[in-house]
Structures are given as C-alpha cells and as structure tokens.
PDB file of C-alpha atoms in Angstrom:
ATOM      1  CA  PRO A   1     -19.817   7.763 -13.587  1.00  0.00           C
ATOM      2  CA  GLN A   2     -16.744   7.219 -11.353  1.00  0.00           C
ATOM      3  CA  SER A   3     -17.504   3.600 -10.439  1.00  0.00           C
ATOM      4  CA  VAL A   4     -18.315   0.196 -11.947  1.00  0.00           C
ATOM      5  CA  PRO A   5     -21.216  -1.746 -10.345  1.00  0.00           C
ATOM      6  CA  CYS A   6     -20.598  -5.390  -9.411  1.00  0.00           C
ATOM      7  CA  ALA A   7     -23.022  -8.255  -9.994  1.00  0.00           C
ATOM      8  CA  GLY A   8     -25.732  -8.411  -7.353  1.00  0.00           C
ATOM      9  CA  GLY A   9     -25.851  -4.650  -6.911  1.00  0.00           C
ATOM     10  CA  HIS A  10     -24.267  -4.652  -3.440  1.00  0.00           C
ATOM     11  CA  HIS A  11     -20.732  -3.514  -4.342  1.00  0.00           C
ATOM     12  CA  CYS A  12     -18.962  -1.330  -6.873  1.00  0.00           C
ATOM     13  CA  CYS A  13     -15.390  -0.699  -8.000  1.00  0.00           C
ATOM     14  CA  PRO A  14     -13.605   2.532  -8.992  1.00  0.00           C
ATOM     15  CA  ARG A  15     -13.137   3.438 -12.638  1.00  0.00           C
ATOM     16  CA  GLY A  16     -10.020   1.769 -14.074  1.00  0.00           C
ATOM     17  CA  SER A  17     -10.773  -1.525 -12.294  1.00  0.00           C
ATOM     18  CA  HIS A  18     -13.353  -4.315 -12.452  1.00  0.00           C
ATOM     19  CA  CYS A  19     -15.066  -6.650  -9.997  1.00  0.00           C
ATOM     20  CA  SER A  20     -13.470 -10.010  -9.164  1.00  0.00           C
ATOM     21  CA  ALA A  21     -15.327 -13.222  -9.989  1.00  0.00           C
ATOM     22  CA  ASP A  22     -16.648 -13.520  -6.417  1.00  0.00           C
ATOM     23  CA  GLY A  23     -17.665  -9.853  -6.325  1.00  0.00           C
ATOM     24  CA  GLU A  24     -15.685  -9.299  -3.108  1.00  0.00           C
ATOM     25  CA  SER A  25     -12.731  -7.310  -4.448  1.00  0.00           C
ATOM     26  CA  CYS A  26     -11.682  -4.954  -7.252  1.00  0.00           C
ATOM     27  CA  VAL A  27      -8.986  -5.862  -9.792  1.00  0.00           C
ATOM     28  CA  THR A  28      -7.002  -3.266 -11.730  1.00  0.00           C
ATOM     29  CA  ASP A  29      -7.822  -3.358 -15.463  1.00  0.00           C
ATOM     30  CA  LEU A  30      -5.142  -4.576 -17.859  1.00  0.00           C
ATOM     31  CA  GLY A  31      -4.548  -2.776 -21.146  1.00  0.00           C
ATOM     32  CA  THR A  32      -2.876  -4.278 -24.226  1.00  0.00           C
ATOM     33  CA  GLY A  33       0.471  -5.375 -22.851  1.00  0.00           C
ATOM     34  CA  THR A  34       0.453  -2.574 -20.277  1.00  0.00           C
ATOM     35  CA  ARG A  35      -0.946  -2.528 -16.764  1.00  0.00           C
ATOM     36  CA  VAL A  36      -3.233   0.419 -16.103  1.00  0.00           C
ATOM     37  CA  ALA A  37      -1.880   1.913 -12.901  1.00  0.00           C
ATOM     38  CA  PRO A  38      -4.150   4.613 -11.487  1.00  0.00           C
ATOM     39  CA  ARG A  39      -2.744   6.521  -8.554  1.00  0.00           C
ATOM     40  CA  ALA A  40      -3.545   4.570  -5.439  1.00  0.00           C
ATOM     41  CA  VAL A  41      -3.357   4.627  -1.643  1.00  0.00           C
ATOM     42  CA  PRO A  42      -1.722   1.441  -0.262  1.00  0.00           C
ATOM     43  CA  CYS A  43      -3.558  -0.107   2.688  1.00  0.00           C
ATOM     44  CA  PRO A  44      -1.609  -1.202   5.807  1.00  0.00           C
ATOM     45  CA  ASP A  45      -1.756  -4.911   4.849  1.00  0.00           C
ATOM     46  CA  GLY A  46       0.597  -4.171   1.940  1.00  0.00           C
ATOM     47  CA  GLN A  47      -1.620  -6.216  -0.415  1.00  0.00           C
ATOM     48  CA  SER A  48      -4.648  -3.963  -0.945  1.00  0.00           C
ATOM     49  CA  GLU A  49      -5.007  -0.436  -2.247  1.00  0.00           C
ATOM     50  CA  CYS A  50      -7.646   2.256  -2.774  1.00  0.00           C
ATOM     51  CA  PRO A  51      -8.014   5.163  -5.228  1.00  0.00           C
ATOM     52  CA  ASP A  52      -5.865   8.212  -4.555  1.00  0.00           C
ATOM     53  CA  ASP A  53      -8.828  10.239  -3.262  1.00  0.00           C
ATOM     54  CA  ALA A  54     -10.107   7.473  -0.931  1.00  0.00           C
ATOM     55  CA  THR A  55      -9.244   6.155   2.565  1.00  0.00           C
ATOM     56  CA  CYS A  56      -8.480   2.537   3.580  1.00  0.00           C
ATOM     57  CA  CYS A  57     -10.897   1.193   6.230  1.00  0.00           C
ATOM     58  CA  VAL A  58     -11.104  -2.303   7.727  1.00  0.00           C
ATOM     59  CA  THR A  59     -14.408  -4.015   6.828  1.00  0.00           C
ATOM     60  CA  SER A  60     -16.507  -6.407   8.922  1.00  0.00           C
ATOM     61  CA  SER A  61     -14.933  -9.393   7.102  1.00  0.00           C
ATOM     62  CA  GLY A  62     -11.451  -8.326   8.217  1.00  0.00           C
ATOM     63  CA  ALA A  63     -10.464  -7.324   4.657  1.00  0.00           C
ATOM     64  CA  TRP A  64      -9.692  -3.752   3.638  1.00  0.00           C
ATOM     65  CA  GLY A  65     -12.263  -1.505   2.007  1.00  0.00           C
ATOM     66  CA  CYS A  66     -12.165   1.998   0.530  1.00  0.00           C
ATOM     67  CA  CYS A  67     -14.099   4.971   1.868  1.00  0.00           C
ATOM     68  CA  PRO A  68     -14.767   7.221  -1.186  1.00  0.00           C
ATOM     69  CA  MET A  69     -13.260  10.372   0.358  1.00  0.00           C
ATOM     70  CA  PRO A  70      -9.761  11.450   1.506  1.00  0.00           C
ATOM     71  CA  GLN A  71      -8.715  11.322   5.181  1.00  0.00           C
ATOM     72  CA  ALA A  72     -12.096   9.874   6.128  1.00  0.00           C
ATOM     73  CA  SER A  73     -13.269   8.643   9.528  1.00  0.00           C
ATOM     74  CA  CYS A  74     -13.846   4.863   9.538  1.00  0.00           C
ATOM     75  CA  CYS A  75     -16.941   3.934  11.557  1.00  0.00           C
ATOM     76  CA  ALA A  76     -16.885   1.339  14.347  1.00  0.00           C
ATOM     77  CA  ASP A  77     -19.409  -0.894  12.525  1.00  0.00           C
ATOM     78  CA  LYS A  78     -16.713  -1.503   9.857  1.00  0.00           C
ATOM     79  CA  VAL A  79     -19.271  -0.830   7.121  1.00  0.00           C
ATOM     80  CA  HIS A  80     -19.642   2.945   6.965  1.00  0.00           C
ATOM     81  CA  CYS A  81     -17.410   6.015   7.000  1.00  0.00           C
ATOM     82  CA  CYS A  82     -17.677   9.776   7.344  1.00  0.00           C
ATOM     83  CA  PRO A  83     -15.905  12.843   5.920  1.00  0.00           C
ATOM     84  CA  HIS A  84     -12.732  14.148   7.523  1.00  0.00           C
ATOM     85  CA  ALA A  85     -13.238  15.957  10.860  1.00  0.00           C
ATOM     86  CA  THR A  86     -16.674  14.391  11.431  1.00  0.00           C
ATOM     87  CA  VAL A  87     -17.698  11.450  13.624  1.00  0.00           C
ATOM     88  CA  CYS A  88     -20.017   8.521  12.995  1.00  0.00           C
ATOM     89  CA  ASP A  89     -23.456   8.670  14.607  1.00  0.00           C
ATOM     90  CA  LEU A  90     -24.498   5.082  13.907  1.00  0.00           C
ATOM     91  CA  THR A  91     -27.695   5.407  15.946  1.00  0.00           C
ATOM     92  CA  HIS A  92     -29.083   8.047  13.606  1.00  0.00           C
ATOM     93  CA  GLY A  93     -27.157   6.988  10.492  1.00  0.00           C
ATOM     94  CA  ARG A  94     -25.417  10.360  10.184  1.00  0.00           C
ATOM     95  CA  CYS A  95     -21.983  11.982  10.138  1.00  0.00           C
ATOM     96  CA  VAL A  96     -21.774  14.940  12.509  1.00  0.00           C
ATOM     97  CA  SER A  97     -19.069  17.467  13.329  1.00  0.00           C
ATOM     98  CA  PRO A  98     -18.059  18.329  16.908  1.00  0.00           C
ATOM     99  CA  THR A  99     -19.476  21.829  16.414  1.00  0.00           C
ATOM    100  CA  GLY A 100     -22.779  20.535  15.058  1.00  0.00           C
ATOM    101  CA  ASP A 101     -22.595  22.532  11.813  1.00  0.00           C
ATOM    102  CA  THR A 102     -22.178  19.403   9.646  1.00  0.00           C
ATOM    103  CA  ASP A 103     -24.812  16.676   9.346  1.00  0.00           C
ATOM    104  CA  VAL A 104     -24.567  14.350   6.331  1.00  0.00           C
ATOM    105  CA  PRO A 105     -25.561  10.711   5.670  1.00  0.00           C
ATOM    106  CA  LEU A 106     -23.094   7.895   6.338  1.00  0.00           C
ATOM    107  CA  SER A 107     -21.086   6.670   3.340  1.00  0.00           C
ATOM    108  CA  THR A 108     -20.429   2.981   2.583  1.00  0.00           C
ATOM    109  CA  ALA A 109     -16.945   1.629   1.879  1.00  0.00           C
ATOM    110  CA  PHE A 110     -16.401  -0.455  -1.261  1.00  0.00           C
ATOM    111  CA  PRO A 111     -13.923  -3.378  -1.479  1.00  0.00           C
ATOM    112  CA  ALA A 112     -10.259  -2.496  -1.982  1.00  0.00           C
ATOM    113  CA  TRP A 113      -8.524  -4.066  -4.953  1.00  0.00           C
ATOM    114  CA  LYS A 114      -5.452  -6.267  -4.765  1.00  0.00           C
ATOM    115  CA  ARG A 115      -2.152  -4.661  -5.634  1.00  0.00           C
ATOM    116  CA  GLN A 116      -0.663  -6.015  -8.878  1.00  0.00           C
ATOM    117  CA  PRO A 117       3.055  -6.951  -8.904  1.00  0.00           C
ATOM    118  CA  PRO A 118       4.732  -4.321 -11.092  1.00  0.00           C
ATOM    119  CA  ALA A 119       6.664  -5.281 -14.218  1.00  0.00           C
ATOM    120  CA  PRO A 120      10.482  -5.137 -14.172  1.00  0.00           C
ATOM    121  CA  VAL A 121      11.617  -1.524 -14.480  1.00  0.00           C
ATOM    122  CA  ALA A 122      14.884   0.208 -15.131  1.00  0.00           C
ATOM    123  CA  LEU A 123      17.176   0.335 -12.122  1.00  0.00           C
ATOM    124  CA  HIS A 124      15.973   2.875  -9.543  1.00  0.00           C
ATOM    125  CA  GLN A 125      17.027   2.928  -5.922  1.00  0.00           C
ATOM    126  CA  VAL A 126      16.489   5.019  -2.823  1.00  0.00           C
ATOM    127  CA  LEU A 127      19.912   6.036  -1.515  1.00  0.00           C
ATOM    128  CA  CYS A 128      20.114   5.975   2.283  1.00  0.00           C
ATOM    129  CA  PRO A 129      21.641   8.878   4.249  1.00  0.00           C
ATOM    130  CA  ASP A 130      24.948   7.033   4.748  1.00  0.00           C
ATOM    131  CA  GLY A 131      25.552   7.337   0.973  1.00  0.00           C
ATOM    132  CA  ARG A 132      26.378   3.619   0.702  1.00  0.00           C
ATOM    133  CA  SER A 133      23.194   1.653   1.434  1.00  0.00           C
ATOM    134  CA  ALA A 134      20.252   1.581  -0.974  1.00  0.00           C
ATOM    135  CA  CYS A 135      16.648   0.369  -0.855  1.00  0.00           C
ATOM    136  CA  PRO A 136      14.195  -0.507  -3.670  1.00  0.00           C
ATOM    137  CA  ASP A 137      12.320   2.350  -5.319  1.00  0.00           C
ATOM    138  CA  GLY A 138       9.135   2.910  -3.304  1.00  0.00           C
ATOM    139  CA  ALA A 139      10.742   1.774  -0.039  1.00  0.00           C
ATOM    140  CA  THR A 140      12.000   3.861   2.903  1.00  0.00           C
ATOM    141  CA  CYS A 141      15.467   3.785   4.502  1.00  0.00           C
ATOM    142  CA  CYS A 142      15.295   3.261   8.287  1.00  0.00           C
ATOM    143  CA  GLN A 143      18.324   3.263  10.584  1.00  0.00           C
ATOM    144  CA  LEU A 144      18.898  -0.084  12.328  1.00  0.00           C
ATOM    145  CA  SER A 145      22.037   0.954  14.204  1.00  0.00           C
ATOM    146  CA  PRO A 146      24.538   3.842  14.071  1.00  0.00           C
ATOM    147  CA  THR A 147      26.288   2.154  11.127  1.00  0.00           C
ATOM    148  CA  GLN A 148      23.535   0.192   9.359  1.00  0.00           C
ATOM    149  CA  TYR A 149      20.299   0.907   7.465  1.00  0.00           C
ATOM    150  CA  GLY A 150      17.320  -1.315   6.658  1.00  0.00           C
ATOM    151  CA  CYS A 151      14.557  -1.068   4.052  1.00  0.00           C
ATOM    152  CA  CYS A 152      10.920  -0.578   5.048  1.00  0.00           C
ATOM    153  CA  PRO A 153       8.829  -2.003   2.133  1.00  0.00           C
ATOM    154  CA  LEU A 154       6.521   1.076   2.220  1.00  0.00           C
ATOM    155  CA  GLN A 155       6.903   4.523   0.667  1.00  0.00           C
ATOM    156  CA  ASN A 156       7.311   7.521   2.996  1.00  0.00           C
ATOM    157  CA  ALA A 157       7.046   5.117   5.937  1.00  0.00           C
ATOM    158  CA  VAL A 158       7.343   5.840   9.644  1.00  0.00           C
ATOM    159  CA  CYS A 159      10.493   4.264  11.137  1.00  0.00           C
ATOM    160  CA  CYS A 160       9.850   2.906  14.639  1.00  0.00           C
ATOM    161  CA  ALA A 161      12.099   3.852  17.555  1.00  0.00           C
ATOM    162  CA  ASP A 162      13.182   0.229  18.166  1.00  0.00           C
ATOM    163  CA  GLY A 163      15.170   0.186  14.895  1.00  0.00           C
ATOM    164  CA  GLN A 164      13.490  -3.083  13.898  1.00  0.00           C
ATOM    165  CA  HIS A 165      10.054  -2.148  12.548  1.00  0.00           C
ATOM    166  CA  CYS A 166       8.191   0.440  10.485  1.00  0.00           C
ATOM    167  CA  CYS A 167       4.616   1.587   9.794  1.00  0.00           C
ATOM    168  CA  PRO A 168       2.696   3.085   6.822  1.00  0.00           C
ATOM    169  CA  GLN A 169       2.611   6.842   6.299  1.00  0.00           C
ATOM    170  CA  GLY A 170       0.002   8.519   8.471  1.00  0.00           C
ATOM    171  CA  THR A 171       0.171   5.896  11.243  1.00  0.00           C
ATOM    172  CA  THR A 172       2.156   5.649  14.478  1.00  0.00           C
ATOM    173  CA  CYS A 173       4.187   2.789  15.971  1.00  0.00           C
ATOM    174  CA  ASP A 174       2.674   1.064  19.004  1.00  0.00           C
ATOM    175  CA  LEU A 175       5.626  -1.069  20.093  1.00  0.00           C
ATOM    176  CA  ILE A 176       3.850  -2.317  23.209  1.00  0.00           C
ATOM    177  CA  HIS A 177       1.095  -4.000  21.168  1.00  0.00           C
ATOM    178  CA  SER A 178       3.222  -4.526  17.998  1.00  0.00           C
ATOM    179  CA  THR A 179       0.771  -2.611  15.796  1.00  0.00           C
ATOM    180  CA  CYS A 180       0.609   0.445  13.543  1.00  0.00           C
ATOM    181  CA  ILE A 181      -2.206   2.718  14.681  1.00  0.00           C
ATOM    182  CA  SER A 182      -4.317   5.008  12.503  1.00  0.00           C
ATOM    183  CA  LEU A 183      -7.749   6.547  12.973  1.00  0.00           C
ATOM    184  CA  GLY A 184     -10.214   3.702  13.492  1.00  0.00           C
ATOM    185  CA  SER A 185      -7.881   0.834  12.608  1.00  0.00           C
ATOM    186  CA  SER A 186      -4.586  -0.919  13.309  1.00  0.00           C
ATOM    187  CA  ALA A 187      -2.225  -3.271  11.468  1.00  0.00           C
ATOM    188  CA  PRO A 188       0.843  -5.380  12.400  1.00  0.00           C
ATOM    189  CA  LEU A 189       4.272  -3.746  12.429  1.00  0.00           C
ATOM    190  CA  ALA A 190       6.433  -4.421   9.353  1.00  0.00           C
ATOM    191  CA  ALA A 191       9.930  -5.870   9.902  1.00  0.00           C
ATOM    192  CA  LEU A 192      13.013  -4.096   8.553  1.00  0.00           C
ATOM    193  CA  PRO A 193      15.339  -6.281   6.400  1.00  0.00           C
ATOM    194  CA  THR A 194      18.964  -5.162   6.111  1.00  0.00           C
ATOM    195  CA  ALA A 195      19.783  -3.090   3.024  1.00  0.00           C
ATOM    196  CA  HIS A 196      22.139  -4.869   0.625  1.00  0.00           C
ATOM    197  CA  ASP A 197      22.318  -5.604  -3.094  1.00  0.00           C
ATOM    198  CA  VAL A 198      21.694  -8.505  -5.523  1.00  0.00           C
ATOM    199  CA  LYS A 199      24.440  -8.653  -8.177  1.00  0.00           C
ATOM    200  CA  CYS A 200      23.302  -8.706 -11.836  1.00  0.00           C
ATOM    201  CA  ASP A 201      26.809  -8.534 -13.333  1.00  0.00           C
ATOM    202  CA  GLU A 202      30.150  -6.916 -12.518  1.00  0.00           C
ATOM    203  CA  LYS A 203      28.752  -3.378 -12.848  1.00  0.00           C
ATOM    204  CA  THR A 204      25.027  -3.590 -12.014  1.00  0.00           C
ATOM    205  CA  SER A 205      23.079  -4.689  -8.959  1.00  0.00           C
ATOM    206  CA  CYS A 206      19.495  -4.620  -7.662  1.00  0.00           C
ATOM    207  CA  PRO A 207      18.209  -3.984  -4.116  1.00  0.00           C
ATOM    208  CA  ASN A 208      17.824  -6.903  -1.736  1.00  0.00           C
ATOM    209  CA  GLY A 209      14.594  -8.841  -2.351  1.00  0.00           C
ATOM    210  CA  ASN A 210      14.639  -8.108  -6.107  1.00  0.00           C
ATOM    211  CA  THR A 211      15.503 -10.263  -9.124  1.00  0.00           C
ATOM    212  CA  CYS A 212      17.690  -9.071 -12.024  1.00  0.00           C
ATOM    213  CA  CYS A 213      15.812  -9.137 -15.357  1.00  0.00           C
ATOM    214  CA  ARG A 214      17.133  -8.196 -18.775  1.00  0.00           C
ATOM    215  CA  LEU A 215      15.069  -5.407 -20.433  1.00  0.00           C
ATOM    216  CA  SER A 216      14.331  -5.173 -24.170  1.00  0.00           C
ATOM    217  CA  SER A 217      17.020  -2.464 -24.432  1.00  0.00           C
ATOM    218  CA  GLY A 218      19.629  -4.952 -23.211  1.00  0.00           C
ATOM    219  CA  ALA A 219      20.082  -3.113 -19.924  1.00  0.00           C
ATOM    220  CA  TRP A 220      19.372  -4.743 -16.557  1.00  0.00           C
ATOM    221  CA  GLY A 221      16.155  -4.005 -14.700  1.00  0.00           C
ATOM    222  CA  CYS A 222      14.991  -4.967 -11.214  1.00  0.00           C
ATOM    223  CA  CYS A 223      11.873  -7.062 -10.654  1.00  0.00           C
ATOM    224  CA  PRO A 224      10.635  -6.239  -7.112  1.00  0.00           C
ATOM    225  CA  LEU A 225      10.086  -9.940  -6.294  1.00  0.00           C
ATOM    226  CA  GLU A 226      12.533 -12.582  -5.156  1.00  0.00           C
ATOM    227  CA  GLN A 227      13.253 -15.625  -7.354  1.00  0.00           C
ATOM    228  CA  VAL A 228      10.853 -18.474  -6.646  1.00  0.00           C
ATOM    229  CA  LEU A 229      12.331 -22.010  -6.501  1.00  0.00           C
ATOM    230  CA  GLY A 230      15.359 -20.764  -8.404  1.00  0.00           C
ATOM    231  CA  VAL A 231      13.347 -19.788 -11.505  1.00  0.00           C
ATOM    232  CA  PRO A 232      14.570 -16.424 -12.877  1.00  0.00           C
ATOM    233  CA  CYS A 233      12.317 -13.750 -14.405  1.00  0.00           C
ATOM    234  CA  ALA A 234      11.488 -14.159 -18.082  1.00  0.00           C
ATOM    235  CA  PRO A 235      13.464 -11.788 -20.399  1.00  0.00           C
ATOM    236  CA  GLN A 236      11.588  -8.623 -21.307  1.00  0.00           C
TER     237      GLN A 236
END
C-alpha cells in the first residue's frame, strides 16, 4: 500500500511518485499546478532523493537507490540493505546483529527519484554568523576565511576543515581522497562558492546562484537556479 509497482515487476516507487518511462527511476507526482513535495532525504549526488523514512544507497549501476528503512546498512553487493545496527550476511541472505539476537531477510533497494527544481518562492535566506553574508534557503553557511563565508548547497551540511568544501549531513570529509564518507558509500566533496547577492531592484536581492522572479503578489521571489543563456524566469 506504500509503493507503486513499475512495469516488469522488478522495481517499485514510493507513494506520491510514479515510475519513469524506462522504469529505472521514480518521478515525483505533479498535482494541478502544484508540485507534490513529500518529505525526502537528499542523496549525496545532489540530484536524487529518497522518502523521509528511507536511506540512500549506491546501486550496482552507480545510480542512487533507496533502502526502505531509516539509517540502514547498505550491503556490499549494492543491491540489498539491512536495518540499522545490523550487518549484511550475503552468503546466507540475512541481516544479523553483532550480538546474534537479530536475524531477518535482506531488503532490496528501489530506485531513487530525481529531485524536481522548486518553483520560485518568496525571499528566504540563511543568515551567516557574521550577520552580513547570506546563503539560499536550504543551504549551509561555511567559513572560508576569518572574514568570509561561503554557501554549501546542502541543508545542515558538514563544513570541511580546508574551508573550501562541504559534505552532506551524516557524512564526514575525507580531504585526502576528496570524498564524503558515509556507511557503505562515498561521494565527491562539494565546492563552496562565496556568499554574495543578486540584485532584483534597489531594495531586494536574492542569494548568489539564484534568479529574481516576480511573484503574482507583485513582490520579488528567488528562483534557486541561475539564468540560462540570459533568459530570465517567466513571471509567476
């Protein structure tokens, strides 16, 4: 009842999404003029996400999949996963705990869906500790130098000690190998752009990397995408 089966019977997608045409990914459903936005866990690639009660795991194809349980253990075969605090016993097809009191079947990860670019929203910013710099809503302020902040494009991110990179929440920075490490997987470090604003008019501005868009109320909003080939966002 919590999932939607895909054609072929090999994959399924969480409720509130549907299978892509190739059956390899899940796409968030669209309502009438409004994007359905279930709570989601962003995967380290920044392009995929899983349901709020799931865990991102790398699949055998190199894409991200979703283990249908929180804080799960991703198995080395990149197909299966196990509940939190258990380990994968691929030989016997089981999940076992270190103490031996848990023994359950392996679970299979389903494809993660692609994150949808959000619509322009009213101006919201994350104010950095210096009280002057600001980052887009959903980003994290990271200190580049004693006098300058940058914006990590991830919420509640981990700021790396080099002052140049950041990692998703729940991972650690491995500066030697330029990766973000989590249980059973790794992803490239994200670079930190300098925090500064994009002017909409004399009184209003948007965070760097955004585009000013006029909302139906007449106020300015910030589209979290840069202008492409000089074409501005359509009025809302």
